Amino acid sequence: MAPHTETDLRRAIESDEIVPYFQPIVELRSGLLTGFEVLARWQHPRHGTVAPDEFIPVAEKAGLNGLLLGKLLRSAFAISAHIPSHLTLSVNISLTQLTDRTLTRHIRQAAEQSSFPLNRLVLEITESALVGDTEHAYLIANELKEQGSHLALDDFGTGYSSLRHLQALPFDEIKVDASFVRTMTHTRESRKIAAAIIGLGNSLGLITVAEGVESATHADMLLWLGCQRGQGFLYGRPVPVEGLQELLMIRTIF
Ligand code: C2E
Ligand code: CA
Ligand code: CA
Ligand code: CA
């Protein structure tokens, strides 16, 4: 497939081809749903469903990610009227967005449109978003937090100087990267690393969420290591809005 161009993507965003998919996040102990991560998908008229890894970098480079985030938030917030009011929505924030002075206002405006309370919003920030102009990124992250949203440090352990970010920013949650979950069952070293990450999160009073939970073995081990929440194919793949009601039926009635 030819690489997607800036022009393609701009047209796609404007014609609402970028849609939110929702993946369940559950409490490991009970299996109860706590919320969803919103993951972008491109419903391409010719190429079918395109994964975010193929277009988020294009959006970043072309400065289209503000437009993309706005669309995604508006759709997700509008849909949230149909999900129980205790559930959270987690949204990914990228590198250039954390240096955008209008980000806080744009998120607030999108939320107001659908009366979505910002204390149900979790902003997942990857460490790559915290390189470069760190001072500026910290400033904006603090603004988002003051506005009521929760902050999660995404893909924890995979990037640079994560500990410094953890110290400098008012995070509420850390997301243990799937790579640690995947290898955790193989070697003692990997298990020790996963245990240390989860222990660190817990001792800082943060919610610990593991990604890439694919099996009951993963879930059991994570629970044993003290991890609170999980997300992965064991609980459900990301689904479009049409699949959301079914997920809610299975997961909230216990
Ligand atoms: P991420 O934030 O780490 O999201 C988790 C990724 O793991 C998602 O891939 C999800 O579909 C996948 N996943 C979930 N459970 C499992 C599992 O059990 N096993 C495996 N192997 N994979 C699992 P996806 O949707 O392709 O997204 C990839 C990345 O693209 C995300 O990684 C995130 O960094 C980025 N992304 C997605 N949507 C957005 C967005 O709206 N904005 C920005 N800036 N980035 C986004
Ligand atoms: Ca994420
Ligand atoms: Ca992640
Ligand atoms: Ca990840």
mmCIF file of C-alpha atoms in Angstrom, residues 5-190:
data_model
loop_
_atom_site.group_PDB
_atom_site.id
_atom_site.type_symbol
_atom_site.label_atom_id
_atom_site.label_comp_id
_atom_site.label_asym_id
_atom_site.label_seq_id
_atom_site.Cartn_x
_atom_site.Cartn_y
_atom_site.Cartn_z
ATOM 1 C CA THR A 5 -0.182 11.418 2.486
ATOM 2 C CA GLU A 6 -1.015 14.518 4.435
ATOM 3 C CA THR A 7 -3.684 15.404 1.866
ATOM 4 C CA ASP A 8 -5.339 11.976 2.229
ATOM 5 C CA LEU A 9 -5.376 12.281 5.973
ATOM 6 C CA ARG A 10 -6.724 15.813 6.069
ATOM 7 C CA ARG A 11 -9.578 14.786 3.798
ATOM 8 C CA ALA A 12 -10.196 11.701 5.944
ATOM 9 C CA ILE A 13 -10.393 13.695 9.164
ATOM 10 C CA GLU A 14 -12.696 16.247 7.626
ATOM 11 C CA SER A 15 -15.013 13.571 6.242
ATOM 12 C CA ASP A 16 -15.188 11.720 9.573
ATOM 13 C CA GLU A 17 -13.309 8.618 8.430
ATOM 14 C CA ILE A 18 -11.256 8.625 11.650
ATOM 15 C CA VAL A 19 -13.385 6.959 14.309
ATOM 16 C CA PRO A 20 -12.903 5.909 17.925
ATOM 17 C CA TYR A 21 -12.659 2.230 18.847
ATOM 18 C CA PHE A 22 -13.161 1.306 22.483
ATOM 19 C CA GLN A 23 -11.192 -1.272 24.441
ATOM 20 C CA PRO A 24 -12.354 -2.359 27.903
ATOM 21 C CA ILE A 25 -10.212 -1.775 30.990
ATOM 22 C CA VAL A 26 -11.192 -3.988 33.914
ATOM 23 C CA GLU A 27 -10.444 -4.408 37.574
ATOM 24 C CA LEU A 28 -8.313 -7.571 37.681
ATOM 25 C CA ARG A 29 -9.729 -8.875 40.935
ATOM 26 C CA SER A 30 -13.402 -8.733 39.964
ATOM 27 C CA GLY A 31 -13.304 -8.536 36.190
ATOM 28 C CA LEU A 32 -15.566 -5.492 36.456
ATOM 29 C CA LEU A 33 -15.312 -2.825 33.810
ATOM 30 C CA THR A 34 -13.751 0.477 34.927
ATOM 31 C CA GLY A 35 -13.659 2.218 31.559
ATOM 32 C CA PHE A 36 -12.442 2.176 27.975
ATOM 33 C CA GLU A 37 -9.341 3.260 26.125
ATOM 34 C CA VAL A 38 -10.223 5.193 22.998
ATOM 35 C CA LEU A 39 -8.092 4.044 20.057
ATOM 36 C CA ALA A 40 -8.168 5.781 16.687
ATOM 37 C CA ARG A 41 -9.021 3.852 13.520
ATOM 38 C CA TRP A 42 -9.176 5.058 9.940
ATOM 39 C CA GLN A 43 -12.174 3.608 8.107
ATOM 40 C CA HIS A 44 -10.617 3.961 4.682
ATOM 41 C CA PRO A 45 -13.070 3.666 1.771
ATOM 42 C CA ARG A 46 -10.602 1.520 -0.214
ATOM 43 C CA HIS A 47 -8.087 0.120 2.293
ATOM 44 C CA GLY A 48 -10.502 -0.876 5.036
ATOM 45 C CA THR A 49 -9.562 -0.315 8.675
ATOM 46 C CA VAL A 50 -6.155 1.339 8.999
ATOM 47 C CA ALA A 51 -4.233 1.047 12.317
ATOM 48 C CA PRO A 52 -3.079 4.190 14.158
ATOM 49 C CA ASP A 53 0.613 3.320 13.794
ATOM 50 C CA GLU A 54 0.138 4.006 10.077
ATOM 51 C CA PHE A 55 -1.431 7.449 10.343
ATOM 52 C CA ILE A 56 -0.701 8.993 13.744
ATOM 53 C CA PRO A 57 2.915 9.704 12.699
ATOM 54 C CA VAL A 58 1.623 11.382 9.514
ATOM 55 C CA ALA A 59 -0.777 13.482 11.579
ATOM 56 C CA GLU A 60 2.054 14.453 13.926
ATOM 57 C CA LYS A 61 4.348 15.532 11.116
ATOM 58 C CA ALA A 62 1.657 17.458 9.286
ATOM 59 C CA GLY A 63 0.382 19.208 12.398
ATOM 60 C CA LEU A 64 -3.017 17.556 11.969
ATOM 61 C CA ASN A 65 -3.183 15.894 15.348
ATOM 62 C CA GLY A 66 -5.113 18.730 16.984
ATOM 63 C CA LEU A 67 -7.827 18.369 14.356
ATOM 64 C CA LEU A 68 -7.742 14.586 14.722
ATOM 65 C CA LEU A 69 -7.950 14.668 18.520
ATOM 66 C CA GLY A 70 -10.836 17.135 18.361
ATOM 67 C CA LYS A 71 -12.849 14.868 16.059
ATOM 68 C CA LEU A 72 -12.073 11.785 18.096
ATOM 69 C CA LEU A 73 -12.998 13.434 21.389
ATOM 70 C CA ARG A 74 -16.252 14.782 19.995
ATOM 71 C CA SER A 75 -17.300 11.348 18.726
ATOM 72 C CA ALA A 76 -16.208 9.580 21.910
ATOM 73 C CA PHE A 77 -17.907 12.104 24.215
ATOM 74 C CA ALA A 78 -21.119 11.943 22.185
ATOM 75 C CA ILE A 79 -21.133 8.137 22.447
ATOM 76 C CA SER A 80 -20.428 8.300 26.174
ATOM 77 C CA ALA A 81 -24.031 9.343 26.776
ATOM 78 C CA HIS A 82 -24.834 5.660 26.200
ATOM 79 C CA ILE A 83 -22.367 4.207 28.692
ATOM 80 C CA PRO A 84 -22.769 4.053 32.489
ATOM 81 C CA SER A 85 -21.691 7.245 34.198
ATOM 82 C CA HIS A 86 -19.063 5.661 36.454
ATOM 83 C CA LEU A 87 -16.921 4.525 33.526
ATOM 84 C CA THR A 88 -13.875 6.483 32.406
ATOM 85 C CA LEU A 89 -12.562 7.206 28.920
ATOM 86 C CA SER A 90 -8.809 7.127 28.343
ATOM 87 C CA VAL A 91 -7.435 9.064 25.395
ATOM 88 C CA ASN A 92 -3.902 9.140 23.979
ATOM 89 C CA ILE A 93 -2.052 12.425 23.812
ATOM 90 C CA SER A 94 1.019 12.681 21.634
ATOM 91 C CA LEU A 95 4.281 14.537 21.426
ATOM 92 C CA THR A 96 3.396 17.767 19.693
ATOM 93 C CA GLN A 97 0.060 18.018 21.479
ATOM 94 C CA LEU A 98 1.724 18.516 24.786
ATOM 95 C CA THR A 99 3.334 21.678 23.491
ATOM 96 C CA ASP A 100 0.081 23.040 22.084
ATOM 97 C CA ARG A 101 -1.174 25.909 24.194
ATOM 98 C CA THR A 102 -4.732 25.476 22.925
ATOM 99 C CA LEU A 103 -4.978 21.810 23.991
ATOM 100 C CA THR A 104 -6.574 22.449 27.375
ATOM 101 C CA ARG A 105 -9.228 24.724 25.909
ATOM 102 C CA HIS A 106 -10.005 22.346 23.020
ATOM 103 C CA ILE A 107 -10.530 19.430 25.376
ATOM 104 C CA ARG A 108 -12.760 21.511 27.629
ATOM 105 C CA GLN A 109 -14.872 22.735 24.711
ATOM 106 C CA ALA A 110 -15.324 19.214 23.319
ATOM 107 C CA ALA A 111 -16.378 17.944 26.747
ATOM 108 C CA GLU A 112 -18.823 20.804 27.305
ATOM 109 C CA GLN A 113 -20.548 20.078 23.992
ATOM 110 C CA SER A 114 -21.599 16.645 25.264
ATOM 111 C CA SER A 115 -21.722 17.524 28.970
ATOM 112 C CA PHE A 116 -18.970 15.002 29.572
ATOM 113 C CA PRO A 117 -17.436 15.604 33.027
ATOM 114 C CA LEU A 118 -13.673 15.973 32.731
ATOM 115 C CA ASN A 119 -13.076 13.915 35.853
ATOM 116 C CA ARG A 120 -14.084 10.889 33.755
ATOM 117 C CA LEU A 121 -11.325 11.602 31.263
ATOM 118 C CA VAL A 122 -7.891 9.992 31.545
ATOM 119 C CA LEU A 123 -5.176 11.434 29.335
ATOM 120 C CA GLU A 124 -2.555 8.844 28.479
ATOM 121 C CA ILE A 125 0.790 10.491 27.924
ATOM 122 C CA THR A 126 3.657 8.476 26.468
ATOM 123 C CA GLU A 127 7.170 9.200 27.481
ATOM 124 C CA SER A 128 8.066 10.194 23.942
ATOM 125 C CA ALA A 129 5.648 13.067 24.496
ATOM 126 C CA LEU A 130 7.810 14.186 27.369
ATOM 127 C CA VAL A 131 11.092 14.633 25.532
ATOM 128 C CA GLY A 132 12.257 17.885 23.999
ATOM 129 C CA ASP A 133 10.717 20.941 25.568
ATOM 130 C CA THR A 134 9.983 19.275 28.889
ATOM 131 C CA GLU A 135 9.226 22.489 30.757
ATOM 132 C CA HIS A 136 6.520 23.381 28.297
ATOM 133 C CA ALA A 137 5.070 19.870 28.293
ATOM 134 C CA TYR A 138 4.962 19.869 32.100
ATOM 135 C CA LEU A 139 3.118 23.166 32.080
ATOM 136 C CA ILE A 140 0.405 21.862 29.786
ATOM 137 C CA ALA A 141 0.128 18.546 31.610
ATOM 138 C CA ASN A 142 -0.467 20.491 34.819
ATOM 139 C CA GLU A 143 -3.139 22.595 33.130
ATOM 140 C CA LEU A 144 -4.950 19.443 32.012
ATOM 141 C CA LYS A 145 -4.808 18.082 35.510
ATOM 142 C CA GLU A 146 -6.093 21.318 37.024
ATOM 143 C CA GLN A 147 -8.973 21.189 34.582
ATOM 144 C CA GLY A 148 -10.068 17.951 36.252
ATOM 145 C CA SER A 149 -8.718 15.223 33.971
ATOM 146 C CA HIS A 150 -6.597 12.367 35.235
ATOM 147 C CA LEU A 151 -3.139 11.721 33.878
ATOM 148 C CA ALA A 152 -1.656 8.336 33.017
ATOM 149 C CA LEU A 153 1.965 7.622 32.175
ATOM 150 C CA ASP A 154 1.602 5.322 29.179
ATOM 151 C CA ASP A 155 3.972 2.509 28.132
ATOM 152 C CA PHE A 156 5.772 2.884 31.425
ATOM 153 C CA GLY A 157 9.299 1.522 31.479
ATOM 154 C CA THR A 158 9.937 1.596 27.734
ATOM 155 C CA GLY A 159 11.245 5.128 27.297
ATOM 156 C CA TYR A 160 13.771 7.462 28.815
ATOM 157 C CA SER A 161 13.960 8.884 32.323
ATOM 158 C CA SER A 162 10.480 7.753 33.243
ATOM 159 C CA LEU A 163 11.299 8.139 36.889
ATOM 160 C CA ARG A 164 11.953 11.816 36.445
ATOM 161 C CA HIS A 165 8.572 12.340 34.794
ATOM 162 C CA LEU A 166 6.938 10.365 37.543
ATOM 163 C CA GLN A 167 8.506 12.704 40.042
ATOM 164 C CA ALA A 168 7.776 15.903 38.153
ATOM 165 C CA LEU A 169 4.194 15.361 37.049
ATOM 166 C CA PRO A 170 0.974 14.744 38.996
ATOM 167 C CA PHE A 171 0.191 11.337 37.480
ATOM 168 C CA ASP A 172 -2.777 9.335 38.725
ATOM 169 C CA GLU A 173 -2.023 6.137 36.884
ATOM 170 C CA ILE A 174 0.768 4.190 35.241
ATOM 171 C CA LYS A 175 0.261 1.785 32.380
ATOM 172 C CA VAL A 176 2.639 -1.150 32.440
ATOM 173 C CA ASP A 177 3.737 -1.717 28.867
ATOM 174 C CA ALA A 178 2.581 -4.894 27.121
ATOM 175 C CA SER A 179 6.202 -5.934 26.516
ATOM 176 C CA PHE A 180 6.656 -6.577 30.253
ATOM 177 C CA VAL A 181 3.420 -8.523 30.456
ATOM 178 C CA ARG A 182 4.371 -10.648 27.446
ATOM 179 C CA THR A 183 7.774 -11.663 28.851
ATOM 180 C CA MET A 184 6.730 -11.832 32.495
ATOM 181 C CA THR A 185 5.688 -15.462 32.247
ATOM 182 C CA HIS A 186 8.941 -16.532 30.543
ATOM 183 C CA THR A 187 11.843 -15.548 32.776
ATOM 184 C CA ARG A 188 12.446 -14.756 36.389
ATOM 185 C CA GLU A 189 14.181 -11.479 35.415
ATOM 186 C CA SER A 190 11.169 -10.229 33.466
#
